[in-house]
């Protein structure tokens, strides 16, 4: 084994080589392969974003460690350790609950124990499926595939699950599939599309892969001290001299922190921590969750607008960098854009809203302000200067607030 790759065994015909290169896992090589993005590569990308909002990213363990999720992680470890050769789990929770973060930490831990674990994009997952049948797929280590936004992949997953239930996988290491989504119901919607009603043999076999049979909801962050740690981490990140009041030091703060509105989603506590550096700790906790998201969305739109104005793009228009802001929200609405698609859209939008901004210069700004990610064909990450995708405004709650603010609000 060298510093860049894990060893891989090859066996059978039409093999799939399992290899880990840097922070990307390739299940494949010159023959079919599945690329799984690990924790480290996305963390490195997120750390390049010079913005307070980037501190809210699920990938930023350097900002807030995983807090209060030991029980949930232990349940997932038990699922991984079960004897079943193939198993699927559905993990649900509202946006900001911490599903992605928990999955990231799980993948990071088990990768050190010999698992091949990471996230698969829809594009890579689909390409992998088309390259060969499941009977010919091979891997020599246990594999955990994590798929975020599972509802958007329902048809893709239905086809793959139907292949898995008819394949002979007894002599292969474990395969685990973790599906992340805000909501799920086996009787209706996307989960039913994948597994069906159980009214035919294939559907029953597919349902049998689920462990447990029903979706598992990530529980709320109930412990007040856990909430204090999350809130305090962001407060201190903004200003190292600031700290959340210790238990009992400020009874009113303790009372506010114990309010049920802070139980569900750590993301909003993190937003409140950012606001507290400017408003004060009590004042920040008095803000409604929606207002926290809007405030953070305005901050992010101001950031990208200033970046555009600093390069002469609508620097005298109000708000400054108007068209850069507009395209940032458009990229968010489309959940990210390829550069060529963004250029075409920018030309159309310039005409539609009578902007005199340069589409090309606008896209260049957005590539710096909202850098996407890309990996080479051999699985190695490319350098920052080679990224050619524009990411949406993240996290989702902030991106959704930016869309509402821009298209339905005051535009600054």
Coordinates of C-alpha atoms in Angstrom, one line a residue:
X1 CA 0.0 0.0 0.0
X2 CA 1.3 3.5 -0.8
X3 CA 0.2 6.8 0.5
X4 CA -2.3 7.4 -2.2
X5 CA -4.1 4.1 -2.7
X6 CA -5.4 1.1 -0.8
X7 CA -4.6 -2.3 -2.1
X8 CA -7.2 -4.0 -4.3
X9 CA -7.8 -7.6 -5.1
X10 CA -9.0 -8.6 -8.6
X11 CA -11.0 -11.8 -9.2
X12 CA -13.5 -13.3 -11.6
X13 CA -14.3 -12.2 -15.2
X14 CA -15.1 -8.6 -16.1
X15 CA -13.7 -7.6 -12.7
X16 CA -14.3 -4.4 -10.8
X17 CA -11.2 -3.3 -9.0
X18 CA -11.7 -1.6 -5.6
X19 CA -9.2 1.2 -5.1
X20 CA -9.0 4.2 -2.9
X21 CA -7.1 7.1 -4.4
X22 CA -6.5 10.1 -2.2
X23 CA -9.9 11.2 -0.8
X24 CA -11.9 9.5 -3.6
X25 CA -12.8 5.8 -3.7
X26 CA -13.0 4.2 -7.1
X27 CA -14.8 0.9 -7.4
X28 CA -13.4 0.1 -10.8
X29 CA -10.5 0.9 -13.0
X30 CA -10.1 0.4 -16.7
X31 CA -13.3 -1.7 -16.3
X32 CA -16.5 -0.6 -14.6
X33 CA -16.0 1.5 -11.5
X34 CA -18.1 3.4 -9.0
X35 CA -16.6 6.7 -7.7
X36 CA -17.4 7.5 -4.0
X37 CA -16.4 10.9 -2.7
X38 CA -15.0 10.8 0.8
X39 CA -15.2 13.3 3.6
X40 CA -11.7 14.8 3.1
X41 CA -12.1 15.9 -0.5
X42 CA -15.3 17.9 0.1
X43 CA -13.9 19.3 3.4
X44 CA -10.9 20.7 1.5
X45 CA -13.2 22.3 -1.1
X46 CA -15.5 23.8 1.6
X47 CA -12.5 25.2 3.5
X48 CA -11.6 27.2 0.3
X49 CA -14.9 29.2 0.7
X50 CA -14.1 32.5 2.4
X51 CA -17.5 33.0 4.0
X52 CA -19.1 32.7 7.4
X53 CA -21.8 30.8 5.7
X54 CA -19.3 28.1 4.7
X55 CA -18.8 27.4 8.4
X56 CA -22.3 26.0 8.4
X57 CA -21.4 23.3 6.0
X58 CA -21.9 19.7 7.1
X59 CA -18.3 19.1 5.9
X60 CA -16.7 21.5 8.3
X61 CA -15.8 19.3 11.3
X62 CA -13.1 21.8 12.1
X63 CA -15.9 24.3 13.0
X64 CA -18.3 22.1 15.1
X65 CA -17.4 18.5 16.0
X66 CA -20.2 16.0 15.8
X67 CA -22.2 16.7 19.0
X68 CA -24.9 14.6 20.7
X69 CA -25.1 11.9 18.0
X70 CA -23.4 9.0 19.7
X71 CA -26.6 7.0 19.9
X72 CA -27.5 7.5 16.3
X73 CA -24.0 6.6 15.2
X74 CA -24.0 3.5 17.3
X75 CA -27.3 2.4 15.6
X76 CA -25.7 2.8 12.2
X77 CA -22.6 0.9 13.3
X78 CA -24.9 -2.0 14.4
X79 CA -26.5 -2.0 11.0
X80 CA -23.2 -2.1 9.3
X81 CA -22.1 -5.0 11.5
X82 CA -25.2 -7.1 10.8
X83 CA -24.7 -10.4 8.9
X84 CA -26.8 -9.5 5.8
X85 CA -24.7 -9.4 2.7
X86 CA -26.8 -6.5 1.3
X87 CA -28.8 -4.1 3.3
X88 CA -30.5 -0.7 2.8
X89 CA -31.3 1.9 5.5
X90 CA -33.3 5.1 5.0
X91 CA -32.4 8.0 7.3
X92 CA -34.7 11.0 7.4
X93 CA -34.8 14.4 9.1
X94 CA -35.7 18.0 8.3
X95 CA -33.1 20.1 6.5
X96 CA -30.5 21.1 9.0
X97 CA -31.1 18.1 11.3
X98 CA -27.6 16.7 10.6
X99 CA -28.2 13.7 8.4
X100 CA -25.3 14.5 6.0
X101 CA -23.0 15.3 8.8
X102 CA -23.7 12.1 10.6
X103 CA -23.2 10.1 7.4
X104 CA -19.9 11.9 6.7
X105 CA -18.5 11.1 10.2
X106 CA -19.6 7.5 9.8
X107 CA -17.9 7.1 6.5
X108 CA -14.7 8.8 7.8
X109 CA -14.6 6.4 10.8
X110 CA -15.2 3.1 8.9
X111 CA -12.8 4.1 6.1
X112 CA -10.0 3.9 8.8
X113 CA -11.3 0.3 9.6
X114 CA -11.0 -1.0 6.0
X115 CA -14.4 -0.1 4.6
X116 CA -14.8 1.6 1.2
X117 CA -17.2 4.3 2.1
X118 CA -18.4 7.6 0.6
X119 CA -21.1 9.5 -1.3
X120 CA -22.1 8.8 -4.9
X121 CA -23.4 11.4 -7.2
X122 CA -26.4 10.6 -9.3
X123 CA -24.2 10.9 -12.4
X124 CA -21.5 8.5 -11.2
X125 CA -24.0 6.1 -9.8
X126 CA -25.9 5.9 -13.1
X127 CA -22.8 5.5 -15.2
X128 CA -21.6 2.7 -12.9
X129 CA -24.9 0.8 -13.4
X130 CA -24.8 1.1 -17.1
X131 CA -21.3 -0.3 -17.4
X132 CA -22.1 -3.8 -16.4
X133 CA -24.6 -6.1 -14.7
X134 CA -24.5 -6.6 -10.9
X135 CA -23.6 -10.3 -11.4
X136 CA -20.2 -9.1 -12.7
X137 CA -19.5 -6.5 -10.1
X138 CA -16.7 -7.3 -7.7
X139 CA -15.3 -5.7 -4.6
X140 CA -12.8 -7.1 -2.0
X141 CA -13.7 -4.9 1.0
X142 CA -17.1 -4.0 2.6
X143 CA -18.7 -1.0 0.9
X144 CA -21.0 1.7 2.2
X145 CA -22.6 3.8 -0.5
X146 CA -24.3 7.0 0.7
X147 CA -26.9 8.7 -1.5
X148 CA -28.1 12.2 -0.4
X149 CA -31.4 13.6 -1.8
X150 CA -32.6 10.0 -2.4
X151 CA -36.1 11.1 -3.6
X152 CA -34.5 12.6 -6.7
X153 CA -33.0 9.2 -7.6
X154 CA -36.1 7.1 -7.1
X155 CA -36.3 5.6 -10.6
X156 CA -32.5 5.0 -10.6
X157 CA -32.6 3.3 -7.3
X158 CA -35.6 1.2 -8.2
X159 CA -33.8 -0.3 -11.1
X160 CA -30.6 -1.0 -9.1
X161 CA -32.4 -2.6 -6.2
X162 CA -34.2 -4.9 -8.6
X163 CA -30.8 -6.0 -9.9
X164 CA -29.4 -6.5 -6.4
X165 CA -32.3 -8.8 -5.3
X166 CA -31.7 -11.2 -8.2
X167 CA -27.9 -11.3 -8.0
X168 CA -25.8 -13.9 -6.2
X169 CA -23.7 -11.9 -3.8
X170 CA -23.1 -14.5 -1.0
X171 CA -19.3 -14.7 -1.6
X172 CA -18.7 -11.0 -1.6
X173 CA -18.0 -8.6 1.2
X174 CA -20.9 -6.6 2.7
X175 CA -22.7 -4.0 0.7
X176 CA -24.6 -1.2 2.5
X177 CA -26.7 1.5 1.0
X178 CA -27.7 4.5 3.1
X179 CA -30.4 6.7 1.7
X180 CA -30.8 10.3 3.1
X181 CA -33.9 12.3 2.6
X182 CA -36.0 14.8 4.6
X183 CA -39.2 12.7 4.5
X184 CA -40.1 9.1 3.5
X185 CA -43.1 6.9 3.7
X186 CA -43.1 3.3 2.5
X187 CA -46.7 3.5 1.5
X188 CA -46.5 6.5 -0.8
X189 CA -44.0 8.7 -2.6
X190 CA -40.4 8.1 -3.6
X191 CA -39.8 5.2 -1.2
X192 CA -42.8 3.3 -2.5
X193 CA -41.5 4.0 -6.1
X194 CA -38.3 2.2 -5.2
X195 CA -39.6 -0.8 -3.1
X196 CA -43.3 -1.1 -4.1
X197 CA -46.2 -2.4 -2.1
X198 CA -44.8 -6.0 -1.6
X199 CA -47.5 -7.4 -4.0
X200 CA -45.0 -9.3 -6.2
X201 CA -41.9 -11.4 -5.5
X202 CA -39.4 -8.7 -6.6
X203 CA -41.1 -6.1 -4.5
X204 CA -41.1 -8.4 -1.5
X205 CA -37.4 -9.2 -2.0
X206 CA -36.6 -5.5 -2.3
X207 CA -38.4 -4.7 0.9
X208 CA -36.6 -7.5 2.6
X209 CA -33.3 -5.5 2.0
X210 CA -34.6 -2.7 4.2
X211 CA -33.2 -2.7 7.8
X212 CA -35.4 -1.7 9.5
X213 CA -38.4 -2.0 7.2
X214 CA -39.5 1.6 8.0
X215 CA -37.4 4.9 7.6
X216 CA -35.4 5.9 10.7
X217 CA -35.8 9.5 11.7
X218 CA -32.7 11.2 13.1
X219 CA -33.8 12.4 16.6
X220 CA -33.9 16.0 17.7
X221 CA -31.0 17.4 19.6
X222 CA -32.7 17.4 23.0
X223 CA -30.0 17.9 25.5
X224 CA -29.6 21.6 26.4
X225 CA -25.9 21.3 26.9
X226 CA -25.5 19.9 23.4
X227 CA -27.3 22.9 22.1
X228 CA -25.0 25.2 24.1
X229 CA -21.9 23.6 22.6
X230 CA -23.3 24.0 19.0
X231 CA -24.3 27.6 19.6
X232 CA -21.0 28.4 21.4
X233 CA -18.8 26.9 18.7
X234 CA -20.1 29.4 16.0
X235 CA -20.1 32.3 18.4
X236 CA -16.5 31.7 19.2
X237 CA -15.6 31.2 15.5
X238 CA -16.8 34.7 14.7
X239 CA -15.0 36.2 17.7
X240 CA -12.6 34.2 19.7
X241 CA -13.2 36.4 22.7
X242 CA -16.9 35.5 22.9
X243 CA -18.4 32.4 24.6
X244 CA -21.8 31.1 25.3
X245 CA -22.8 31.7 28.9
X246 CA -22.1 28.7 31.1
X247 CA -24.9 26.8 32.6
X248 CA -26.5 28.9 35.4
X249 CA -24.6 32.0 34.5
X250 CA -27.5 33.5 32.6
X251 CA -30.9 32.0 33.6
X252 CA -32.7 33.8 30.7
X253 CA -30.3 32.4 28.2
X254 CA -30.7 28.9 29.6
X255 CA -34.5 29.3 29.4
X256 CA -34.3 30.4 25.7
X257 CA -31.9 27.6 24.8
X258 CA -34.3 25.1 26.3
X259 CA -37.1 26.3 24.0
X260 CA -38.5 23.5 21.8
X261 CA -37.7 25.5 18.6
X262 CA -34.0 24.7 19.1
X263 CA -34.6 20.9 19.6
X264 CA -34.8 19.8 16.0
X265 CA -32.1 21.1 13.8
X266 CA -28.5 22.0 14.9
X267 CA -28.1 24.1 11.7
X268 CA -30.4 26.9 13.1
X269 CA -28.4 26.9 16.4
X270 CA -25.3 27.5 14.3
X271 CA -27.0 30.4 12.5
X272 CA -28.0 31.8 15.8
X273 CA -24.4 31.6 17.0
X274 CA -23.3 33.7 14.0
X275 CA -26.0 36.3 14.7
X276 CA -25.1 36.4 18.4
X277 CA -21.7 37.9 17.6
X278 CA -23.5 40.9 16.3
X279 CA -26.8 41.1 18.2
X280 CA -26.0 39.4 21.6
X281 CA -26.8 35.9 22.7
X282 CA -30.3 36.5 24.1
X283 CA -31.3 38.6 21.1
X284 CA -30.1 35.9 18.6
X285 CA -32.1 33.2 20.4
X286 CA -35.2 35.4 20.1
X287 CA -35.1 35.4 16.3
X288 CA -37.5 33.0 14.5
X289 CA -35.7 30.2 12.6
X290 CA -37.0 31.6 9.3
X291 CA -35.5 35.0 10.0
X292 CA -32.2 33.4 10.8
X293 CA -32.1 31.7 7.4
X294 CA -33.2 34.9 5.6
X295 CA -30.5 36.9 7.5
X296 CA -27.8 34.4 6.4
X297 CA -29.1 34.4 2.8
X298 CA -28.8 38.2 2.7
X299 CA -25.3 37.9 4.0
X300 CA -24.4 35.4 1.3
X301 CA -26.0 37.4 -1.5
X302 CA -24.2 40.5 -0.3
X303 CA -20.9 38.6 -0.4
X304 CA -21.3 37.4 -4.0
X305 CA -22.6 40.8 -5.0
X306 CA -19.5 42.5 -3.5
X307 CA -17.3 40.1 -5.3
X308 CA -19.0 41.0 -8.6
X309 CA -18.9 44.8 -7.9
X310 CA -15.2 44.6 -7.0
X311 CA -14.5 43.4 -10.5
X312 CA -16.6 46.1 -12.1
X313 CA -19.8 44.1 -12.6
X314 CA -22.7 46.5 -11.9
X315 CA -20.7 48.2 -9.2
X316 CA -22.9 51.3 -9.3
X317 CA -26.2 49.5 -9.4
X318 CA -28.3 48.9 -6.3
X319 CA -27.8 46.3 -4.9
X320 CA -24.2 46.2 -6.1
X321 CA -23.3 43.3 -8.3
X322 CA -27.0 42.8 -9.0
X323 CA -26.5 40.3 -11.9
X324 CA -24.0 38.2 -10.0
X325 CA -26.5 37.9 -7.2
X326 CA -29.2 37.0 -9.7
X327 CA -27.1 34.2 -11.2
X328 CA -26.1 32.9 -7.8
X329 CA -29.8 32.4 -7.0
X330 CA -30.4 30.9 -10.4
X331 CA -27.6 28.4 -9.7
X332 CA -29.2 27.6 -6.4
X333 CA -32.6 27.1 -7.9
X334 CA -31.1 24.6 -10.4
X335 CA -29.0 22.9 -7.7
X336 CA -25.8 23.9 -9.3
X337 CA -24.7 24.4 -12.9
X338 CA -22.1 23.4 -15.4
X339 CA -20.1 26.3 -16.8
X340 CA -21.4 26.0 -20.3
X341 CA -25.0 25.8 -19.1
X342 CA -24.4 28.8 -16.8
X343 CA -23.1 30.9 -19.7
X344 CA -26.1 30.1 -21.8
X345 CA -28.5 31.0 -19.0
X346 CA -26.6 34.2 -18.2
X347 CA -27.0 35.4 -21.8
X348 CA -30.7 34.7 -21.7
X349 CA -31.1 36.3 -18.2
X350 CA -29.2 39.4 -19.3
X351 CA -31.7 40.0 -22.0
X352 CA -34.7 39.1 -19.8
X353 CA -33.8 41.5 -17.0
X354 CA -32.1 44.2 -19.1
X355 CA -28.7 43.8 -17.5
X356 CA -25.6 45.1 -19.1
X357 CA -23.3 42.8 -17.2
X358 CA -20.9 40.5 -19.0
X359 CA -22.1 36.9 -18.8
X360 CA -18.6 35.6 -19.1
X361 CA -17.2 37.8 -16.3
X362 CA -20.3 37.0 -14.1
X363 CA -19.6 33.3 -14.4
X364 CA -16.0 33.8 -13.6
X365 CA -17.0 35.5 -10.4
X366 CA -19.4 32.8 -9.5
X367 CA -16.8 30.1 -10.1
X368 CA -14.8 31.8 -7.3
X369 CA -17.7 32.7 -5.1
X370 CA -19.5 29.3 -5.3
X371 CA -16.9 26.8 -6.4
X372 CA -18.2 23.4 -7.4
X373 CA -16.3 20.2 -7.3
X374 CA -14.7 18.0 -10.0
X375 CA -12.5 15.0 -10.1
X376 CA -10.3 13.6 -12.9
X377 CA -11.1 10.3 -14.7
X378 CA -8.5 8.5 -12.5
X379 CA -10.3 9.7 -9.4
X380 CA -7.8 12.3 -8.2
X381 CA -9.2 15.7 -7.3
X382 CA -8.2 18.5 -9.7
X383 CA -6.7 21.7 -8.5
X384 CA -8.9 24.6 -7.3
X385 CA -8.1 26.6 -10.5
X386 CA -9.6 23.8 -12.7
X387 CA -13.1 23.7 -11.1
X388 CA -15.6 24.5 -13.8
X389 CA -18.9 24.0 -11.9
X390 CA -20.9 26.5 -9.9
X391 CA -22.4 25.2 -6.7
X392 CA -25.7 26.3 -5.2
X393 CA -25.8 28.5 -2.1
X394 CA -25.5 26.1 0.8
X395 CA -26.6 24.8 3.2
X396 CA -30.0 24.1 1.7
X397 CA -32.0 26.1 4.3
X398 CA -29.9 29.2 3.4
X399 CA -30.2 28.5 -0.4
X400 CA -33.9 28.2 -0.1
X401 CA -34.1 31.4 1.8
X402 CA -32.0 33.1 -0.8
X403 CA -34.4 32.0 -3.6
X404 CA -37.4 33.3 -1.6
X405 CA -35.7 36.5 -0.8
X406 CA -34.5 37.2 -4.3
X407 CA -37.6 36.2 -6.3
X408 CA -40.2 37.1 -3.8
X409 CA -38.5 39.7 -1.5
X410 CA -36.8 43.0 -1.8
X411 CA -33.7 42.0 -3.8
X412 CA -31.4 43.5 -1.2

